[in-house]
PDB file of C-alpha atoms in Angstrom:
ATOM      1  CA  MET A 101     -93.422 -19.005  42.967  1.00  0.00           C
ATOM      2  CA  ALA A 102     -94.192 -15.992  45.148  1.00  0.00           C
ATOM      3  CA  THR A 103     -94.455 -16.524  48.859  1.00  0.00           C
ATOM      4  CA  PRO A 104     -97.741 -15.497  50.411  1.00  0.00           C
ATOM      5  CA  ARG A 105     -97.728 -12.120  52.096  1.00  0.00           C
ATOM      6  CA  ARG A 106     -97.609 -12.455  55.869  1.00  0.00           C
ATOM      7  CA  LEU A 107     -99.792 -10.008  57.730  1.00  0.00           C
ATOM      8  CA  SER A 108     -98.349  -8.244  60.739  1.00  0.00           C
ATOM      9  CA  THR A 109     -99.740  -9.152  64.090  1.00  0.00           C
ATOM     10  CA  ALA A 110    -100.944  -6.392  66.402  1.00  0.00           C
ATOM     11  CA  ASP A 111     -97.867  -6.928  68.595  1.00  0.00           C
ATOM     12  CA  GLU A 112     -95.519  -6.539  65.634  1.00  0.00           C
ATOM     13  CA  ARG A 113     -97.378  -3.383  64.615  1.00  0.00           C
ATOM     14  CA  ARG A 114     -97.187  -2.019  68.165  1.00  0.00           C
ATOM     15  CA  THR A 115     -93.420  -2.540  68.113  1.00  0.00           C
ATOM     16  CA  THR A 116     -93.141  -0.706  64.793  1.00  0.00           C
ATOM     17  CA  VAL A 117     -95.337   2.126  66.027  1.00  0.00           C
ATOM     18  CA  VAL A 118     -93.342   2.460  69.264  1.00  0.00           C
ATOM     19  CA  ARG A 119     -90.097   2.734  67.285  1.00  0.00           C
ATOM     20  CA  THR A 120     -91.629   5.325  64.966  1.00  0.00           C
ATOM     21  CA  ALA A 121     -93.154   7.198  67.890  1.00  0.00           C
ATOM     22  CA  THR A 122     -89.784   7.200  69.671  1.00  0.00           C
ATOM     23  CA  ASP A 123     -88.307   9.191  66.795  1.00  0.00           C
ATOM     24  CA  ALA A 124     -91.254  11.606  66.731  1.00  0.00           C
ATOM     25  CA  PHE A 125     -91.457  12.163  70.483  1.00  0.00           C
ATOM     26  CA  ALA A 126     -87.678  12.579  70.721  1.00  0.00           C
ATOM     27  CA  ALA A 127     -87.808  15.330  68.113  1.00  0.00           C
ATOM     28  CA  ARG A 128     -90.950  17.194  69.174  1.00  0.00           C
ATOM     29  CA  GLY A 129     -91.826  16.035  72.670  1.00  0.00           C
ATOM     30  CA  TYR A 130     -95.049  14.745  74.111  1.00  0.00           C
ATOM     31  CA  TYR A 131     -96.954  17.975  73.635  1.00  0.00           C
ATOM     32  CA  GLY A 132     -95.567  18.769  70.187  1.00  0.00           C
ATOM     33  CA  THR A 133     -96.131  15.383  68.562  1.00  0.00           C
ATOM     34  CA  THR A 134     -99.476  14.401  67.090  1.00  0.00           C
ATOM     35  CA  THR A 135    -100.835  10.909  66.679  1.00  0.00           C
ATOM     36  CA  THR A 136    -101.484  11.840  63.045  1.00  0.00           C
ATOM     37  CA  GLU A 137     -97.714  12.280  62.543  1.00  0.00           C
ATOM     38  CA  VAL A 138     -96.913   9.004  64.241  1.00  0.00           C
ATOM     39  CA  ALA A 139     -99.535   7.087  62.263  1.00  0.00           C
ATOM     40  CA  ARG A 140     -98.350   8.576  58.960  1.00  0.00           C
ATOM     41  CA  HIS A 141     -94.701   7.727  59.659  1.00  0.00           C
ATOM     42  CA  ALA A 142     -95.641   4.213  60.806  1.00  0.00           C
ATOM     43  CA  GLY A 143     -97.611   3.698  57.610  1.00  0.00           C
ATOM     44  CA  ILE A 144    -100.931   3.099  59.350  1.00  0.00           C
ATOM     45  CA  SER A 145    -104.163   4.991  59.738  1.00  0.00           C
ATOM     46  CA  GLN A 146    -104.825   7.069  62.812  1.00  0.00           C
ATOM     47  CA  ALA A 147    -107.841   4.840  63.516  1.00  0.00           C
ATOM     48  CA  TYR A 148    -105.584   1.774  63.581  1.00  0.00           C
ATOM     49  CA  LEU A 149    -103.125   3.591  65.842  1.00  0.00           C
ATOM     50  CA  TYR A 150    -105.994   4.086  68.293  1.00  0.00           C
ATOM     51  CA  ARG A 151    -106.796   0.386  68.124  1.00  0.00           C
ATOM     52  CA  LEU A 152    -103.219  -0.360  69.130  1.00  0.00           C
ATOM     53  CA  PHE A 153    -102.991   2.373  71.793  1.00  0.00           C
ATOM     54  CA  PRO A 154    -106.002   3.998  73.473  1.00  0.00           C
ATOM     55  CA  GLY A 155    -104.492   7.482  73.171  1.00  0.00           C
ATOM     56  CA  LYS A 156    -101.368   9.573  72.807  1.00  0.00           C
ATOM     57  CA  GLU A 157    -100.543   9.294  76.497  1.00  0.00           C
ATOM     58  CA  ALA A 158    -100.618   5.483  76.355  1.00  0.00           C
ATOM     59  CA  LEU A 159     -98.415   5.569  73.268  1.00  0.00           C
ATOM     60  CA  PHE A 160     -95.908   7.865  74.983  1.00  0.00           C
ATOM     61  CA  VAL A 161     -95.880   5.635  78.064  1.00  0.00           C
ATOM     62  CA  ALA A 162     -95.131   2.669  75.768  1.00  0.00           C
ATOM     63  CA  VAL A 163     -92.222   4.650  74.303  1.00  0.00           C
ATOM     64  CA  VAL A 164     -90.870   5.446  77.794  1.00  0.00           C
ATOM     65  CA  ASN A 165     -91.206   1.765  78.742  1.00  0.00           C
ATOM     66  CA  HIS A 166     -89.382   0.772  75.550  1.00  0.00           C
ATOM     67  CA  CYS A 167     -86.520   3.132  76.466  1.00  0.00           C
ATOM     68  CA  ALA A 168     -86.482   1.762  80.035  1.00  0.00           C
ATOM     69  CA  ASP A 169     -86.203  -1.789  78.663  1.00  0.00           C
ATOM     70  CA  ARG A 170     -83.300  -0.764  76.425  1.00  0.00           C
ATOM     71  CA  ILE A 171     -81.503   0.828  79.379  1.00  0.00           C
ATOM     72  CA  LEU A 172     -81.961  -2.208  81.635  1.00  0.00           C
ATOM     73  CA  GLN A 173     -80.767  -4.545  78.890  1.00  0.00           C
ATOM     74  CA  CYS A 174     -77.719  -2.345  78.313  1.00  0.00           C
ATOM     75  CA  LEU A 175     -76.889  -2.322  82.021  1.00  0.00           C
ATOM     76  CA  ALA A 176     -77.383  -6.076  82.341  1.00  0.00           C
ATOM     77  CA  ASP A 177     -75.259  -6.885  79.294  1.00  0.00           C
ATOM     78  CA  SER A 178     -72.390  -4.700  80.461  1.00  0.00           C
ATOM     79  CA  ALA A 179     -72.510  -5.823  84.104  1.00  0.00           C
ATOM     80  CA  ALA A 180     -72.415  -9.461  82.985  1.00  0.00           C
ATOM     81  CA  GLN A 181     -69.062  -8.863  81.295  1.00  0.00           C
ATOM     82  CA  VAL A 182     -67.338  -7.465  84.393  1.00  0.00           C
ATOM     83  CA  ARG A 183     -65.140 -10.079  86.059  1.00  0.00           C
ATOM     84  CA  SER A 184     -64.525  -8.025  89.179  1.00  0.00           C
ATOM     85  CA  GLY A 185     -66.756  -7.566  92.185  1.00  0.00           C
ATOM     86  CA  ASP A 186     -65.481  -4.025  92.625  1.00  0.00           C
ATOM     87  CA  PRO A 187     -68.457  -1.621  92.618  1.00  0.00           C
ATOM     88  CA  GLU A 188     -66.460   1.063  90.796  1.00  0.00           C
ATOM     89  CA  ALA A 189     -65.512  -1.373  88.011  1.00  0.00           C
ATOM     90  CA  ILE A 190     -69.133  -2.440  87.590  1.00  0.00           C
ATOM     91  CA  LEU A 191     -70.395   1.158  87.610  1.00  0.00           C
ATOM     92  CA  PHE A 192     -67.718   2.149  85.097  1.00  0.00           C
ATOM     93  CA  ALA A 193     -68.659  -0.694  82.734  1.00  0.00           C
ATOM     94  CA  MET A 194     -72.360   0.144  82.951  1.00  0.00           C
ATOM     95  CA  GLY A 195     -71.643   3.858  82.468  1.00  0.00           C
ATOM     96  CA  ASP A 196     -69.490   3.192  79.428  1.00  0.00           C
ATOM     97  CA  ALA A 197     -72.163   0.956  77.929  1.00  0.00           C
ATOM     98  CA  TYR A 198     -74.786   3.632  78.584  1.00  0.00           C
ATOM     99  CA  ALA A 199     -72.581   6.225  76.840  1.00  0.00           C
ATOM    100  CA  ARG A 200     -72.543   3.924  73.810  1.00  0.00           C
ATOM    101  CA  LEU A 201     -76.324   3.413  74.012  1.00  0.00           C
ATOM    102  CA  ILE A 202     -77.102   7.121  73.937  1.00  0.00           C
ATOM    103  CA  VAL A 203     -75.175   7.612  70.715  1.00  0.00           C
ATOM    104  CA  ASP A 204     -78.736   7.203  69.457  1.00  0.00           C
ATOM    105  CA  ARG A 205     -79.809  10.643  70.724  1.00  0.00           C
ATOM    106  CA  ASN A 206     -83.461   9.605  70.647  1.00  0.00           C
ATOM    107  CA  LEU A 207     -83.162   7.730  73.919  1.00  0.00           C
ATOM    108  CA  PRO A 208     -81.920  10.659  76.064  1.00  0.00           C
ATOM    109  CA  MET A 209     -84.274  12.986  74.200  1.00  0.00           C
ATOM    110  CA  VAL A 210     -87.271  10.815  75.106  1.00  0.00           C
ATOM    111  CA  LEU A 211     -86.097  10.645  78.723  1.00  0.00           C
ATOM    112  CA  MET A 212     -85.818  14.434  78.822  1.00  0.00           C
ATOM    113  CA  GLN A 213     -89.233  14.833  77.180  1.00  0.00           C
ATOM    114  CA  ALA A 214     -90.756  12.405  79.690  1.00  0.00           C
ATOM    115  CA  LYS A 215     -89.313  14.369  82.591  1.00  0.00           C
ATOM    116  CA  CYS A 216     -90.841  17.535  81.137  1.00  0.00           C
ATOM    117  CA  ALA A 217     -94.254  15.862  80.751  1.00  0.00           C
ATOM    118  CA  ALA A 218     -94.123  14.117  84.151  1.00  0.00           C
ATOM    119  CA  SER A 219     -97.001  16.282  85.392  1.00  0.00           C
ATOM    120  CA  GLU A 220     -99.230  13.993  83.322  1.00  0.00           C
ATOM    121  CA  PRO A 221     -99.963  11.207  85.859  1.00  0.00           C
ATOM    122  CA  ALA A 222     -99.304   8.187  83.628  1.00  0.00           C
ATOM    123  CA  ILE A 223     -96.146   9.708  82.168  1.00  0.00           C
ATOM    124  CA  GLY A 224     -94.855  10.694  85.596  1.00  0.00           C
ATOM    125  CA  GLU A 225     -95.478   7.166  86.799  1.00  0.00           C
ATOM    126  CA  ALA A 226     -93.677   5.690  83.759  1.00  0.00           C
ATOM    127  CA  ILE A 227     -90.557   7.857  84.057  1.00  0.00           C
ATOM    128  CA  ARG A 228     -90.348   7.277  87.806  1.00  0.00           C
ATOM    129  CA  ALA A 229     -90.698   3.517  87.228  1.00  0.00           C
ATOM    130  CA  CYS A 230     -87.932   3.708  84.614  1.00  0.00           C
ATOM    131  CA  TYR A 231     -85.508   5.195  87.109  1.00  0.00           C
ATOM    132  CA  ALA A 232     -86.739   3.105  90.046  1.00  0.00           C
ATOM    133  CA  GLU A 233     -86.004  -0.100  88.132  1.00  0.00           C
ATOM    134  CA  ALA A 234     -82.634   1.183  86.968  1.00  0.00           C
ATOM    135  CA  VAL A 235     -81.568   2.349  90.443  1.00  0.00           C
ATOM    136  CA  GLU A 236     -82.592  -0.922  92.068  1.00  0.00           C
ATOM    137  CA  TYR A 237     -80.835  -2.913  89.351  1.00  0.00           C
ATOM    138  CA  VAL A 238     -77.629  -0.881  89.722  1.00  0.00           C
ATOM    139  CA  ARG A 239     -77.809  -1.252  93.517  1.00  0.00           C
ATOM    140  CA  GLU A 240     -78.267  -5.023  93.269  1.00  0.00           C
ATOM    141  CA  VAL A 241     -75.647  -5.775  90.649  1.00  0.00           C
ATOM    142  CA  SER A 242     -72.928  -3.328  91.718  1.00  0.00           C
ATOM    143  CA  GLY A 243     -72.993  -3.488  95.493  1.00  0.00           C
ATOM    144  CA  ALA A 244     -72.159   0.228  95.396  1.00  0.00           C
ATOM    145  CA  SER A 245     -72.852   2.621  98.251  1.00  0.00           C
ATOM    146  CA  GLU A 246     -75.782   5.039  98.182  1.00  0.00           C
ATOM    147  CA  GLY A 247     -73.376   7.874  97.386  1.00  0.00           C
ATOM    148  CA  GLN A 248     -71.769   5.965  94.518  1.00  0.00           C
ATOM    149  CA  ILE A 249     -75.178   5.117  93.073  1.00  0.00           C
ATOM    150  CA  GLN A 250     -76.337   8.711  93.353  1.00  0.00           C
ATOM    151  CA  MET A 251     -73.200   9.973  91.581  1.00  0.00           C
ATOM    152  CA  TYR A 252     -73.615   7.294  88.897  1.00  0.00           C
ATOM    153  CA  PHE A 253     -77.113   8.546  88.112  1.00  0.00           C
ATOM    154  CA  LEU A 254     -76.172  12.215  88.369  1.00  0.00           C
ATOM    155  CA  ARG A 255     -73.463  11.559  85.796  1.00  0.00           C
ATOM    156  CA  GLY A 256     -76.008   9.708  83.620  1.00  0.00           C
ATOM    157  CA  PHE A 257     -78.457  12.623  83.861  1.00  0.00           C
ATOM    158  CA  TRP A 258     -75.657  14.968  82.861  1.00  0.00           C
ATOM    159  CA  CYS A 259     -74.683  12.695  79.947  1.00  0.00           C
ATOM    160  CA  ASP A 260     -78.321  12.763  78.809  1.00  0.00           C
ATOM    161  CA  ALA A 261     -78.354  16.565  78.911  1.00  0.00           C
ATOM    162  CA  VAL A 262     -75.009  16.955  77.117  1.00  0.00           C
ATOM    163  CA  THR A 263     -76.069  14.459  74.464  1.00  0.00           C
ATOM    164  CA  ALA A 264     -79.580  15.882  74.025  1.00  0.00           C
ATOM    165  CA  MET A 265     -78.180  19.389  73.556  1.00  0.00           C
ATOM    166  CA  ALA A 266     -75.281  18.119  71.379  1.00  0.00           C
ATOM    167  CA  ILE A 267     -72.862  20.048  73.618  1.00  0.00           C
ATOM    168  CA  ASP A 268     -70.127  17.533  72.804  1.00  0.00           C
ATOM    169  CA  GLN A 269     -70.296  18.773  69.186  1.00  0.00           C
ATOM    170  CA  VAL A 270     -69.768  22.439  70.073  1.00  0.00           C
ATOM    171  CA  ASP A 271     -66.201  23.704  69.824  1.00  0.00           C
ATOM    172  CA  ALA A 272     -66.216  26.360  72.509  1.00  0.00           C
ATOM    173  CA  PRO A 273     -64.609  26.651  75.945  1.00  0.00           C
ATOM    174  CA  TRP A 274     -67.943  26.528  77.802  1.00  0.00           C
ATOM    175  CA  ALA A 275     -68.958  23.360  75.939  1.00  0.00           C
ATOM    176  CA  ARG A 276     -65.629  21.655  76.594  1.00  0.00           C
ATOM    177  CA  THR A 277     -66.022  22.492  80.284  1.00  0.00           C
ATOM    178  CA  LEU A 278     -69.481  20.937  80.459  1.00  0.00           C
ATOM    179  CA  ALA A 279     -68.504  17.837  78.455  1.00  0.00           C
ATOM    180  CA  ARG A 280     -65.166  17.306  80.246  1.00  0.00           C
ATOM    181  CA  GLY A 281     -64.695  13.770  81.551  1.00  0.00           C
ATOM    182  CA  LEU A 282     -67.750  12.342  79.799  1.00  0.00           C
ATOM    183  CA  ALA A 283     -67.353   9.503  77.323  1.00  0.00           C
ATOM    184  CA  HIS A 284     -68.719  10.291  73.876  1.00  0.00           C
ATOM    185  CA  TYR A 285     -68.874   7.813  71.065  1.00  0.00           C
ATOM    186  CA  PRO A 286     -69.524   8.591  67.417  1.00  0.00           C
ATOM    187  CA  PRO A 287     -72.792   7.413  65.877  1.00  0.00           C
ATOM    188  CA  GLN A 288     -72.572   3.985  64.256  1.00  0.00           C
ATOM    189  CA  GLU A 289     -72.738   3.700  60.473  1.00  0.00           C
ATOM    190  CA  HIS A 290     -75.709   1.654  59.296  1.00  0.00           C
TER     191      HIS A 290
END
């Protein structure tokens, strides 16, 4: 006997659309991605996409928020495993976990795209909120100094740039110089 087909709820559809939109926005940016593309790849009509999100900007903000949630969860999971109260040990663990998270290049690509589109008020607010939450979380959980926190985030920004540009995959002296000292992990097989 066949089981009855279960219809997706709007929240489940939003989650699917955000994941699909993450891929699209990572590849083509806020300005280069159309809602038509996102709807087609999510397997929904553009009209339904607009029922889920009032516009492209709201969809992009949802994608940035999704990335922010993934980052905070990554930081929390890694910090919880550290048995030392040493700020450097906590920062190292969170940095290593972040390096593993950005093996999925879409996350740093979306962050870079959001920074480039930050002149759009809602997007600027979303990317600033992403970093504000992350900085305050790192400050709270690590007990690190302002200088240590700043260097932690500078290193993270640099990791995002190296990963987004795939510099770690270039075999040239300049690329090795820029990627020196950064942890890089191979993509996971699915």
